[in-house]
Coordinates of C-alpha atoms and ligand atoms in Angstrom, one line a residue:
X1 CA -29.9 62.6 22.3
X2 CA -26.7 61.0 23.5
X3 CA -23.8 61.7 21.1
X4 CA -22.3 58.8 19.1
X5 CA -18.8 57.9 20.3
X6 CA -15.9 57.2 18.0
X7 CA -12.4 56.0 19.1
X8 CA -10.1 55.8 16.1
X9 CA -7.6 53.6 18.0
X10 CA -9.7 51.0 19.9
X11 CA -13.2 51.4 18.4
X12 CA -14.8 48.9 16.0
X13 CA -17.1 49.4 13.1
X14 CA -18.1 45.7 13.3
X15 CA -18.8 45.2 17.0
X16 CA -19.0 48.9 18.2
X17 CA -22.3 50.5 19.4
X18 CA -21.4 54.1 19.4
X19 CA -21.4 54.3 23.2
X20 CA -18.4 55.4 25.3
X21 CA -17.8 51.8 26.3
X22 CA -18.2 50.4 22.8
X23 CA -17.3 53.2 20.4
X24 CA -17.1 53.0 16.6
X25 CA -13.8 53.2 14.8
X26 CA -14.6 55.7 12.0
X27 CA -16.6 58.8 11.7
X28 CA -17.7 57.7 8.2
X29 CA -19.3 54.6 9.6
X30 CA -20.9 56.5 12.4
X31 CA -22.4 58.9 9.9
X32 CA -23.5 56.1 7.7
X33 CA -25.4 54.3 10.5
X34 CA -26.7 57.5 12.2
X35 CA -27.1 60.2 9.4
X36 CA -28.8 62.6 11.9
X37 CA -26.7 61.9 14.9
X38 CA -24.4 64.1 17.0
X39 CA -20.8 62.8 17.3
X40 CA -17.8 63.0 19.6
X41 CA -14.4 61.6 18.5
X42 CA -11.0 60.9 19.9
X43 CA -7.7 59.7 18.4
X44 CA -7.0 57.3 21.3
X45 CA -7.6 57.0 25.1
X46 CA -4.9 59.6 25.9
X47 CA -7.2 62.5 24.8
X48 CA -10.8 63.2 25.6
X49 CA -13.8 62.9 23.2
X50 CA -14.5 66.1 21.3
X51 CA -16.9 67.2 18.5
X52 CA -15.4 66.6 15.0
X53 CA -14.3 69.6 13.0
X54 CA -16.5 70.7 10.0
X55 CA -13.8 69.6 7.5
X56 CA -13.6 66.1 9.2
X57 CA -17.4 65.8 9.0
X58 CA -17.4 66.8 5.3
X59 CA -14.7 64.2 4.5
X60 CA -16.6 61.5 6.5
X61 CA -19.8 62.3 4.7
X62 CA -18.2 61.5 1.4
X63 CA -16.9 58.2 2.7
X64 CA -20.3 57.4 4.2
X65 CA -21.9 57.9 0.7
X66 CA -19.3 55.5 -0.6
X67 CA -20.2 52.9 1.9
X68 CA -23.9 53.2 1.0
X69 CA -23.1 52.9 -2.7
X70 CA -21.0 49.8 -2.1
X71 CA -23.8 48.2 -0.1
X72 CA -26.4 48.9 -2.8
X73 CA -24.2 47.5 -5.4
X74 CA -23.6 44.3 -3.4
X75 CA -27.3 44.0 -2.8
X76 CA -28.0 44.3 -6.6
X77 CA -25.4 41.8 -7.4
X78 CA -26.7 39.2 -4.9
X79 CA -30.2 39.7 -6.3
X80 CA -29.0 39.2 -9.9
X81 CA -26.9 36.1 -9.0
X82 CA -29.8 34.6 -7.1
X83 CA -32.0 35.1 -10.2
X84 CA -29.3 33.8 -12.5
X85 CA -28.6 30.7 -10.4
X86 CA -32.3 30.0 -10.2
X87 CA -32.5 30.3 -14.0
X88 CA -29.4 28.1 -14.5
X89 CA -30.8 25.6 -12.0
X90 CA -34.1 25.5 -13.9
X91 CA -32.3 25.1 -17.2
X92 CA -30.1 22.3 -15.8
X93 CA -33.1 20.6 -14.4
X94 CA -35.0 20.9 -17.6
X95 CA -31.9 19.5 -19.5
X96 CA -31.8 16.6 -17.0
X97 CA -35.5 15.9 -17.5
X98 CA -35.1 16.0 -21.3
X99 CA -32.0 13.8 -21.1
X100 CA -34.2 11.0 -19.6
X101 CA -35.9 10.7 -22.9
X102 CA -32.7 10.0 -24.7
X103 CA -32.2 6.2 -24.8
X104 CA -28.9 5.0 -26.3
X105 CA -29.1 1.7 -28.2
X106 CA -26.3 -0.4 -29.8
X107 CA -26.2 0.2 -33.5
X108 CA -26.4 -3.3 -34.8
X109 CA -25.5 -2.2 -38.3
X110 CA -21.9 -1.4 -37.1
X111 CA -19.2 -4.1 -36.9
X112 CA -19.5 -6.3 -33.8
X113 CA -17.1 -4.8 -31.2
X114 CA -14.1 -6.8 -30.0
X115 CA -13.9 -7.1 -26.2
X116 CA -10.5 -6.3 -24.8
X117 CA -8.7 -5.0 -21.8
X118 CA -7.3 -1.4 -22.0
X119 CA -3.7 -2.6 -21.9
X120 CA -4.2 -4.7 -25.0
X121 CA -5.8 -2.2 -27.4
X122 CA -2.9 -1.1 -29.6
X123 CA -3.4 -3.9 -32.2
X124 CA -7.1 -3.0 -32.3
X125 CA -6.7 0.6 -33.6
X126 CA -9.2 1.6 -36.2
X127 CA -11.5 -1.3 -35.0
X128 CA -14.7 -1.2 -33.0
X129 CA -14.0 -2.3 -29.5
X130 CA -15.8 -2.9 -26.2
X131 CA -14.2 -2.4 -22.8
X132 CA -15.1 -1.7 -19.2
X133 CA -13.5 0.2 -16.3
X134 CA -13.6 2.9 -13.7
X135 CA -14.0 6.6 -14.5
X136 CA -10.5 7.8 -13.5
X137 CA -10.8 11.4 -14.8
X138 CA -13.8 13.3 -16.1
X139 CA -14.0 16.5 -18.1
X140 CA -17.1 18.1 -19.5
X141 CA -16.3 20.6 -22.3
X142 CA -18.9 22.3 -24.4
X143 CA -21.2 19.3 -25.1
X144 CA -18.3 16.9 -25.3
X145 CA -17.4 14.6 -22.4
X146 CA -13.8 13.4 -22.0
X147 CA -13.3 10.4 -19.8
X148 CA -10.1 8.7 -18.8
X149 CA -11.1 5.1 -18.1
X150 CA -9.0 2.8 -15.9
X151 CA -9.1 -1.0 -15.7
X152 CA -5.9 -1.8 -13.9
X153 CA -4.1 -2.7 -17.2
X154 CA -4.0 0.9 -18.4
X155 CA -5.8 4.1 -19.1
X156 CA -8.0 4.9 -22.0
X157 CA -9.2 8.3 -23.2
X158 CA -12.9 8.1 -24.3
X159 CA -14.7 10.9 -26.1
X160 CA -18.5 11.2 -25.8
X161 CA -20.3 13.7 -28.1
X162 CA -23.7 14.3 -29.6
X163 CA -26.5 12.2 -28.1
X164 CA -24.0 9.9 -26.5
X165 CA -23.0 12.8 -24.2
X166 CA -26.6 13.9 -23.5
X167 CA -28.1 10.9 -21.7
X168 CA -29.2 11.2 -18.1
X169 CA -26.3 8.9 -17.2
X170 CA -23.9 11.1 -19.1
X171 CA -25.0 14.3 -17.3
X172 CA -24.9 12.6 -13.9
X173 CA -21.7 10.6 -14.4
X174 CA -19.3 10.7 -11.4
X175 CA -15.6 9.8 -10.8
X176 CA -15.0 6.1 -9.9
X177 CA -18.2 4.9 -11.5
X178 CA -17.9 1.7 -13.5
X179 CA -18.9 2.0 -17.2
X180 CA -18.9 -0.1 -20.3
X181 CA -17.9 1.7 -23.5
X182 CA -18.2 0.7 -27.2
X183 CA -16.6 2.7 -30.0
X184 CA -13.9 3.0 -32.6
X185 CA -10.3 3.2 -31.4
X186 CA -8.5 6.1 -33.2
X187 CA -4.9 7.0 -33.1
X188 CA -4.6 10.6 -31.7
X189 CA -3.5 13.1 -34.2
X190 CA 0.1 14.3 -34.1
X191 CA 0.6 17.0 -31.5
X192 CA -2.0 15.6 -29.2
X193 CA -1.4 13.2 -26.4
X194 CA -3.5 10.5 -24.8
X195 CA -2.5 7.4 -22.8
X196 CA -1.4 4.7 -25.3
X197 CA -1.5 7.2 -28.1
X198 CA -5.1 6.5 -29.0
X199 CA -8.6 7.4 -27.9
X200 CA -12.0 5.8 -28.1
X201 CA -14.7 7.6 -30.0
X202 CA -17.7 6.2 -28.2
X203 CA -20.9 5.3 -30.0
X204 CA -22.6 3.4 -27.2
X205 CA -22.0 3.2 -23.5
X206 CA -23.7 2.4 -20.2
X207 CA -23.2 2.8 -16.5
X208 CA -22.5 -0.4 -14.6
X209 CA -22.1 0.9 -11.1
X210 CA -22.7 4.6 -10.4
X211 CA -20.4 6.1 -7.7
X212 CA -21.9 8.7 -5.4
X213 CA -21.6 12.4 -6.0
X214 CA -22.1 15.2 -3.5
X215 CA -20.7 14.9 0.0
X216 CA -19.9 11.2 -0.4
X217 CA -18.1 11.7 -3.7
X218 CA -14.7 10.0 -4.1
X219 CA -12.7 13.2 -4.0
X220 CA -14.5 14.3 -0.8
X221 CA -13.5 11.1 0.9
X222 CA -9.9 11.1 -0.3
X223 CA -7.6 13.7 -1.9
X224 CA -4.0 14.7 -1.9
X225 CA -4.5 16.8 1.2
X226 CA -6.0 14.0 3.3
X227 CA -4.4 13.3 6.6
X228 CA -2.0 10.3 6.7
X229 CA -4.2 8.5 9.2
X230 CA -7.2 9.0 6.8
X231 CA -5.1 7.8 3.9
X232 CA -4.2 4.7 6.0
X233 CA -7.9 4.0 6.8
X234 CA -8.7 4.5 3.1
X235 CA -5.8 2.4 1.7
X236 CA -8.4 0.5 -0.4
X237 CA -9.2 3.7 -2.2
X238 CA -5.6 5.0 -2.2
X239 CA -4.4 2.1 -4.3
X240 CA -6.7 3.3 -7.1
X241 CA -4.3 6.2 -7.6
X242 CA -1.7 6.3 -10.3
X243 CA 1.3 6.3 -8.1
X244 CA 0.1 3.7 -5.6
X245 CA -1.0 1.3 -8.3
X246 CA 2.3 1.8 -10.2
X247 CA 4.2 0.8 -7.0
X248 CA 2.0 -2.4 -6.7
X249 CA 2.7 -3.2 -10.3
X250 CA 6.4 -2.7 -10.0
X251 CA 6.3 -4.9 -6.9
X252 CA 4.7 -7.7 -9.0
X253 CA 7.3 -7.2 -11.8
X254 CA 10.1 -7.2 -9.1
X255 CA 9.0 -10.5 -7.6
X256 CA 8.7 -12.1 -11.0
X257 CA 12.3 -10.8 -11.9
X258 CA 13.6 -12.1 -8.6
X259 CA 12.0 -15.5 -9.2
X260 CA 13.5 -15.8 -12.6
X261 CA 17.0 -14.8 -11.3
X262 CA 16.8 -17.4 -8.6
X263 CA 15.4 -20.2 -10.8
X264 CA 18.2 -19.4 -13.3
X265 CA 20.6 -20.3 -10.5
X266 CA 18.8 -23.6 -9.9
X267 CA 17.1 -22.6 -6.7
X268 CA 13.7 -24.2 -6.2
X269 CA 10.8 -22.3 -4.6
X270 CA 9.1 -23.7 -1.5
X271 CA 6.3 -22.4 0.7
X272 CA 7.2 -22.8 4.4
X273 CA 4.6 -22.4 7.2
X274 CA 3.8 -19.0 8.9
X275 CA 2.6 -20.6 12.1
X276 CA 5.6 -21.9 14.0
X277 CA 6.9 -22.9 17.4
X278 CA 10.5 -21.8 17.1
X279 CA 12.2 -18.4 17.0
X280 CA 14.8 -17.3 14.5
X281 CA 15.8 -13.8 15.3
X282 CA 15.3 -13.5 19.1
X283 CA 12.3 -13.8 21.4
X284 CA 11.8 -10.0 21.7
X285 CA 10.1 -9.6 18.4
X286 CA 7.8 -12.7 18.3
X287 CA 4.1 -12.4 17.9
X288 CA 2.7 -15.1 20.1
X289 CA -0.7 -16.8 19.8
X290 CA -2.7 -19.7 21.1
X291 CA -2.5 -22.7 18.9
X292 CA -5.1 -25.3 20.1
X293 CA -3.9 -24.7 23.7
X294 CA -0.2 -24.6 22.8
X295 CA 1.9 -21.4 22.5
X296 CA 2.9 -20.7 18.9
X297 CA 4.3 -17.8 17.0
X298 CA 4.0 -16.1 13.6
X299 CA 7.2 -16.7 11.8
X300 CA 10.1 -14.2 11.9
X301 CA 11.9 -15.9 9.1
X302 CA 11.6 -19.1 7.1
X303 CA 15.3 -19.7 7.2
X304 CA 15.2 -22.8 9.5
X305 CA 12.7 -24.5 7.2
X306 CA 14.7 -23.6 4.1
X307 CA 17.8 -25.3 5.7
X308 CA 15.8 -28.5 6.0
X309 CA 15.1 -28.5 2.2
X310 CA 18.8 -28.5 1.2
X311 CA 19.2 -32.3 1.5
X312 CA 15.8 -32.8 -0.1
X313 CA 15.5 -30.6 -3.1
X314 CA 18.8 -28.7 -3.1
X315 CA 19.2 -24.9 -3.0
X316 CA 15.9 -23.2 -2.3
X317 CA 14.1 -19.9 -1.9
X318 CA 10.8 -18.7 -0.7
X319 CA 8.7 -15.5 -0.8
X320 CA 6.8 -15.6 2.4
X321 CA 5.4 -13.2 5.0
X322 CA 7.5 -12.6 8.1
X323 CA 6.3 -11.0 11.3
X324 CA 8.1 -8.8 13.7
X325 CA 6.6 -7.5 17.0
X326 CA 8.9 -4.5 17.0
X327 CA 7.6 -1.3 18.4
X328 CA 9.3 0.6 15.6
X329 CA 7.6 3.5 13.9
X330 CA 10.4 4.2 11.5
X331 CA 10.0 4.4 7.8
X332 CA 11.6 1.1 7.2
X333 CA 9.8 -1.1 9.7
X334 CA 6.6 -3.1 9.2
X335 CA 5.0 -5.6 11.6
X336 CA 4.4 -7.9 8.6
X337 CA 6.6 -7.9 5.6
X338 CA 7.3 -10.0 2.5
X339 CA 10.6 -11.8 3.1
X340 CA 12.5 -13.2 0.1
X341 CA 14.9 -15.8 1.5
X342 CA 17.4 -18.1 -0.1
X343 CA 19.5 -21.0 1.2
X344 CA 22.5 -22.6 -0.5
X345 CA 24.5 -25.7 0.3
X346 CA 28.2 -26.4 0.0
X347 CA 29.3 -22.8 -0.3
X348 CA 31.7 -20.4 1.3
X349 CA 31.0 -17.0 2.8
X350 CA 32.4 -15.3 -0.3
X351 CA 30.2 -17.5 -2.5
X352 CA 27.2 -16.3 -0.5
X353 CA 28.0 -12.6 -0.9
X354 CA 28.7 -13.1 -4.6
X355 CA 25.3 -14.9 -5.0
X356 CA 23.4 -12.1 -3.2
X357 CA 25.1 -9.4 -5.3
X358 CA 24.5 -11.2 -8.6
X359 CA 20.9 -12.1 -7.9
X360 CA 20.2 -8.4 -7.1
X361 CA 22.0 -7.1 -10.2
X362 CA 20.3 -9.6 -12.5
X363 CA 16.9 -8.9 -11.0
X364 CA 17.4 -5.1 -11.6
X365 CA 18.8 -5.7 -15.1
X366 CA 15.8 -8.0 -15.9
X367 CA 13.4 -5.3 -14.8
X368 CA 15.1 -2.6 -16.8
X369 CA 15.1 -4.9 -19.9
X370 CA 11.4 -5.5 -19.6
X371 CA 9.5 -2.6 -21.2
X372 CA 6.7 -2.7 -18.5
X373 CA 9.2 -2.8 -15.6
X374 CA 11.4 -0.1 -17.2
X375 CA 8.4 2.2 -17.7
X376 CA 7.3 1.8 -14.1
X377 CA 10.7 2.6 -12.7
X378 CA 10.9 5.6 -15.0
X379 CA 7.5 6.8 -13.8
X380 CA 8.3 6.3 -10.1
X381 CA 12.1 6.9 -9.9
X382 CA 13.2 8.7 -13.1
X383 CA 16.8 9.1 -11.8
X384 CA 17.3 5.4 -11.0
X385 CA 20.5 3.8 -12.1
X386 CA 21.4 0.2 -11.8
X387 CA 24.0 -0.3 -9.0
X388 CA 27.6 -0.6 -10.1
X389 CA 29.4 -3.9 -9.4
X390 CA 31.2 -5.1 -7.5
X391 CA 29.5 -3.9 -4.3
X392 CA 31.7 -2.4 -1.7
X393 CA 32.6 -4.9 1.1
X394 CA 33.3 -3.3 4.4
X395 CA 34.3 -5.3 7.5
X396 CA 32.3 -4.4 10.7
X397 CA 35.6 -3.5 12.5
X398 CA 36.5 -1.1 9.6
X399 CA 33.1 0.4 9.7
X400 CA 33.5 1.2 13.4
X401 CA 36.8 3.0 12.5
X402 CA 35.1 4.8 9.6
X403 CA 32.3 6.1 11.8
X404 CA 34.8 7.4 14.3
X405 CA 36.9 9.0 11.6
X406 CA 33.8 10.7 10.4
X407 CA 32.7 11.9 13.8
X408 CA 29.4 9.8 13.7
X409 CA 28.6 9.0 17.3
X410 CA 25.8 7.0 19.0
X411 CA 23.7 7.5 22.0
X412 CA 25.3 6.2 25.2
X413 CA 23.4 3.6 27.1
X414 CA 23.6 2.3 30.7
X415 CA 24.0 -1.4 31.4
X416 CA 20.2 -1.9 31.2
X417 CA 20.1 -0.4 27.7
X418 CA 18.6 2.9 28.7
X419 CA 19.7 6.0 26.9
X420 CA 21.9 8.2 29.2
X421 CA 20.8 11.9 29.1
X422 CA 22.7 15.1 30.0
X423 CA 21.3 17.9 32.3
X424 CA 19.3 19.4 29.5
X425 CA 17.7 16.0 28.8
X426 CA 19.6 15.5 25.5
X427 CA 21.1 12.0 24.9
X428 CA 24.9 11.8 25.6
X429 CA 26.7 10.9 22.4
X430 CA 29.8 8.7 22.4
X431 CA 32.2 7.3 19.8
X432 CA 31.6 3.7 18.5
X433 CA 33.8 0.9 19.8
X434 CA 34.1 -2.7 18.6
X435 CA 31.2 -4.7 20.1
X436 CA 28.7 -1.9 19.6
X437 CA 25.6 -2.4 17.5
X438 CA 25.7 0.1 14.6
X439 CA 22.3 1.8 15.1
X440 CA 20.0 2.8 12.3
X441 CA 20.9 6.5 12.4
X442 CA 24.6 5.9 12.1
X443 CA 24.1 3.2 9.5
X444 CA 22.0 5.5 7.4
X445 CA 24.5 8.3 7.6
X446 CA 27.3 6.0 6.5
X447 CA 25.3 4.6 3.6
X448 CA 24.2 8.1 2.5
X449 CA 27.8 9.4 2.6
X450 CA 29.3 6.4 0.8
X451 CA 26.3 6.6 -1.6
X452 CA 26.5 3.0 -3.0
X453 CA 25.5 -0.5 -2.0
X454 CA 27.7 -1.8 0.8
X455 CA 28.1 -5.3 2.2
X456 CA 28.8 -4.8 5.9
X457 CA 30.2 -8.1 7.1
X458 CA 31.7 -9.9 10.1
X459 CA 29.5 -8.7 13.0
X460 CA 30.3 -9.8 16.5
X461 CA 28.5 -13.0 17.6
X462 CA 27.2 -11.2 20.6
X463 CA 25.1 -8.9 18.3
X464 CA 23.7 -11.7 16.1
X465 CA 21.4 -14.7 16.1
X466 CA 22.3 -18.0 17.6
X467 CA 22.7 -19.9 14.3
X468 CA 25.5 -17.9 12.7
X469 CA 28.9 -19.5 11.9
X470 CA 31.9 -17.9 13.6
X471 CA 34.9 -16.7 11.6
X472 CA 38.1 -18.5 12.1
X473 CA 40.6 -16.6 14.2
X474 CA 43.8 -15.7 12.4
X475 CA 47.3 -15.0 13.6
X476 CA 47.7 -11.4 14.8
X477 CA 44.0 -10.7 15.1
X478 CA 43.4 -7.1 16.2
X479 CA 40.6 -8.2 18.5
X480 CA 41.5 -11.6 19.8
X481 CA 38.8 -11.6 22.5
X482 CA 35.9 -10.9 20.2
X483 CA 34.1 -13.7 18.2
X484 CA 33.1 -12.4 14.8
X485 CA 30.6 -14.2 12.6
X486 CA 30.4 -14.9 8.8
X487 CA 27.4 -12.6 8.6
X488 CA 26.6 -9.7 6.2
X489 CA 24.1 -6.9 5.9
X490 CA 23.6 -5.3 2.5
X491 CA 23.0 -1.6 2.9
X492 CA 21.4 0.6 0.2
X493 CA 21.5 4.4 0.1
X494 CA 18.3 6.0 1.2
X495 CA 17.0 2.9 2.9
X496 CA 19.8 1.2 4.8
X497 CA 19.7 -2.6 5.4
X498 CA 17.8 -4.5 2.8
X499 CA 19.4 -7.9 3.2
X500 CA 20.7 -9.9 6.2
X501 CA 22.5 -13.1 5.6
X502 CA 25.1 -15.5 7.1
X503 CA 26.8 -18.8 7.0
X504 CA 25.2 -21.2 9.4
X505 CA 26.7 -23.3 12.2
X506 CA 27.3 -26.7 10.5
X507 CA 28.5 -28.6 13.6
X508 CA 25.9 -30.2 15.9
X509 CA 27.8 -29.7 19.1
X510 CA 28.5 -26.1 18.2
X511 CA 24.8 -25.6 17.6
X512 CA 23.9 -27.2 20.9
X513 CA 26.3 -24.8 22.6
X514 CA 24.7 -21.9 20.8
X515 CA 21.2 -22.8 22.1
X516 CA 22.7 -22.9 25.6
X517 CA 24.4 -19.5 25.2
X518 CA 21.1 -17.9 24.1
X519 CA 19.0 -19.8 26.7
X520 CA 17.0 -21.5 23.9
X521 CA 15.4 -24.9 24.8
X522 CA 16.8 -27.2 22.1
X523 CA 13.7 -29.6 22.3
X524 CA 11.4 -27.8 19.8
X525 CA 14.5 -27.4 17.4
X526 CA 15.1 -31.2 17.1
X527 CA 14.3 -31.1 13.4
X528 CA 16.7 -28.2 12.8
X529 CA 19.5 -29.9 14.9
X530 CA 18.9 -33.1 12.8
X531 CA 20.3 -31.3 9.8
X532 CA 23.7 -31.3 11.5
X533 CA 23.3 -35.0 12.5
X534 CA 22.3 -36.6 9.2
X535 CA 25.0 -35.4 6.8
X536 CA 25.9 -31.9 7.7
X537 CA 27.3 -29.4 5.1
X538 CA 28.6 -25.9 5.0
X539 CA 25.7 -23.7 4.0
X540 CA 24.4 -20.2 4.2
X541 CA 21.5 -18.0 3.2
X542 CA 19.9 -14.6 3.4
X543 CA 16.7 -12.7 3.8
X544 CA 15.7 -9.7 1.7
X545 CA 13.0 -7.3 2.8
X546 CA 10.9 -6.9 -0.4
X547 CA 9.3 -3.6 0.8
X548 CA 12.7 -2.1 1.6
X549 CA 14.1 -3.2 -1.7
X550 CA 11.1 -1.7 -3.5
X551 CA 11.4 1.5 -1.5
X552 CA 15.0 1.8 -2.8
X553 CA 14.0 0.9 -6.4
X554 CA 11.0 3.1 -6.6
X555 CA 12.4 5.9 -4.4
X556 CA 9.5 5.7 -1.9
X557 CA 9.8 7.6 1.4
X558 CA 8.6 4.7 3.4
X559 CA 8.1 0.9 3.2
X560 CA 4.4 1.5 4.1
X561 CA 3.9 2.6 0.5
X562 CA 5.4 -0.6 -0.8
X563 CA 3.1 -3.0 0.9
X564 CA -0.5 -3.7 -0.3
X565 CA -2.0 -3.3 3.2
X566 CA 0.8 -2.3 5.5
X567 CA 0.8 -3.3 9.1
X568 CA 2.7 -1.4 11.8
X569 CA 2.2 -1.0 15.5
X570 CA -1.4 -0.1 16.1
X571 CA -2.5 -0.7 12.5
X572 CA -4.0 -3.9 11.2
X573 CA -6.8 -2.4 9.0
X574 CA -8.1 -2.4 6.4
Ligands
LIG601 O1 18.2 -9.4 9.1 P1 17.0 -10.3 9.3 O2 16.4 -10.2 10.7 O3 17.4 -11.7 8.9 C1 16.7 -12.9 9.0 O4 15.5 -12.9 9.4 C2 17.4 -14.1 8.5 N1 16.9 -15.2 9.3 C3 17.2 -14.2 7.1 C4 17.9 -15.4 6.5 O5 19.1 -15.5 6.6 N2 17.1 -16.2 5.8 O6 15.9 -9.8 8.2 C5 16.2 -9.9 6.9 C6 15.7 -8.7 6.2 C7 16.3 -7.4 6.6 O7 17.5 -7.1 6.0 C8 15.2 -6.4 6.2 O8 15.3 -6.1 4.8 C9 13.9 -7.2 6.4 O9 14.3 -8.6 6.4 N3 13.3 -6.8 7.6 C10 12.2 -6.0 7.7 N4 11.5 -5.3 6.7 C11 10.5 -4.6 7.1 N5 10.1 -4.5 8.4 C12 10.8 -5.1 9.4 N6 10.4 -5.0 10.7 C13 11.9 -5.9 9.1 N7 12.7 -6.7 9.8 C14 13.6 -7.2 8.9

């Protein structure tokens, strides 16, 4: 009989066969598998195979016995578990079968329940109530079932016990099913917590729509570990979560607060069109489409339409979707975003910045004064503090100096706008100079270092849109050859630019020259030009990115979390 080979260095007890080519690793395992075999062993390939010593054999025998004992024990355990699980299964099945016989009925002798939404239950404590919602959380504890029910207005802890917890529906209840519950609302005893400070002791309930269990169960489709692209595909399920729904609620409260600040300043809300045939912020970011055979665009900004409202209904604002075909995958860019825009007549540039600052501060104060708004901010951004006034005002030219003093450089570009790279392929960094665009990275670093809201104002005309009013040149101007505009961006720590605003060109000839400079055909803008023809006025306005503002307020990592169904390059579903 050929001897069994063991190599203590390269052998394997899992895949080895005991041959010279595929030796085992341990003498104990060789003995266990071949109790009557003959063995040769080596430490490693530098020595030859030899018979094991008697003492080595004795030691290995003991270990081989141990392996056998372990195997037996595992076998016994598996057998026992199989028996047990069969018994449990049988018991469970029996219980399920029995449960089908339990039919819950409404006890008509009890007081008629009052139907109410979860968020409105506090005044109904001690009363019998009826409400419906989705099973948000589910815990089965020794014959008692605890459910946290969600209906969008709040969360309600429901306690099911006795027969109420033994029906077939109770035993097969799944997360995200819809149910109706009837019971008595009780304040939770001191020391215990439940949402709203009360819980429903259920005496009757029924399933309205059962959600699947097993492989298709809600938590199998979506959980905290789900990949971002899956989360994006399942945004309709993500918004059922506590954080995502709180962001959406805060968004609604924010818009309401903005509206009341604006209305308090006598601005009237209007609803301009989204399908347009003019550009506002440059042709590069326009979404184009076919409009009955004519080219048309999705609006980039409602500003031009707001300007036409000034002679009609006075100062105006709108909350409207804007669209930008930017191939930006940053955490502050969306292809479609909610744009809050305002336009004011007979004002100065300082009036405009004062207005933006006060609207923002009043809106935040309004939210904090409202218990619902304040609770949502506390939940999402516990460290939030209302910004201190006045906001810092920093001229563009001073910002360029500040960036250079702080060693914040930008990527050098050739005349075609391509980034210049060094031999290693890294971008060449250069200091800023007047005329340069302050790129997102530099702007973000500056905002984070200064750590407060900043009005950055007076950008060069070259960098800005055609409609912006130029600043008057003063004696001793440091940059006599550069035309600056009465424009401002409001920068917030953590997010960067959240508002862009400016005074507008009020003079017709100056506007016509601006169209020419930008290569814009004035024809489709006849109605915008008419504003300067029929009683012009000094006026200005601004646009605020609602998702960016919300990202700042709720401390969200990206604007994508602040939109109901965010759109970005390559994503227009669900
Ligand atoms: O600075 P912007 O381009 O200004 C305008 O559109 C002006 N016509 C507004 C006006 O004066 N009525 O955009 C204004 C704001 C930005 O500050 C930013 O908050 C937001 O709109 N914004 C975006 N938000 C998300 N994704 C994008 N791609 C955005 N582009 C601009």
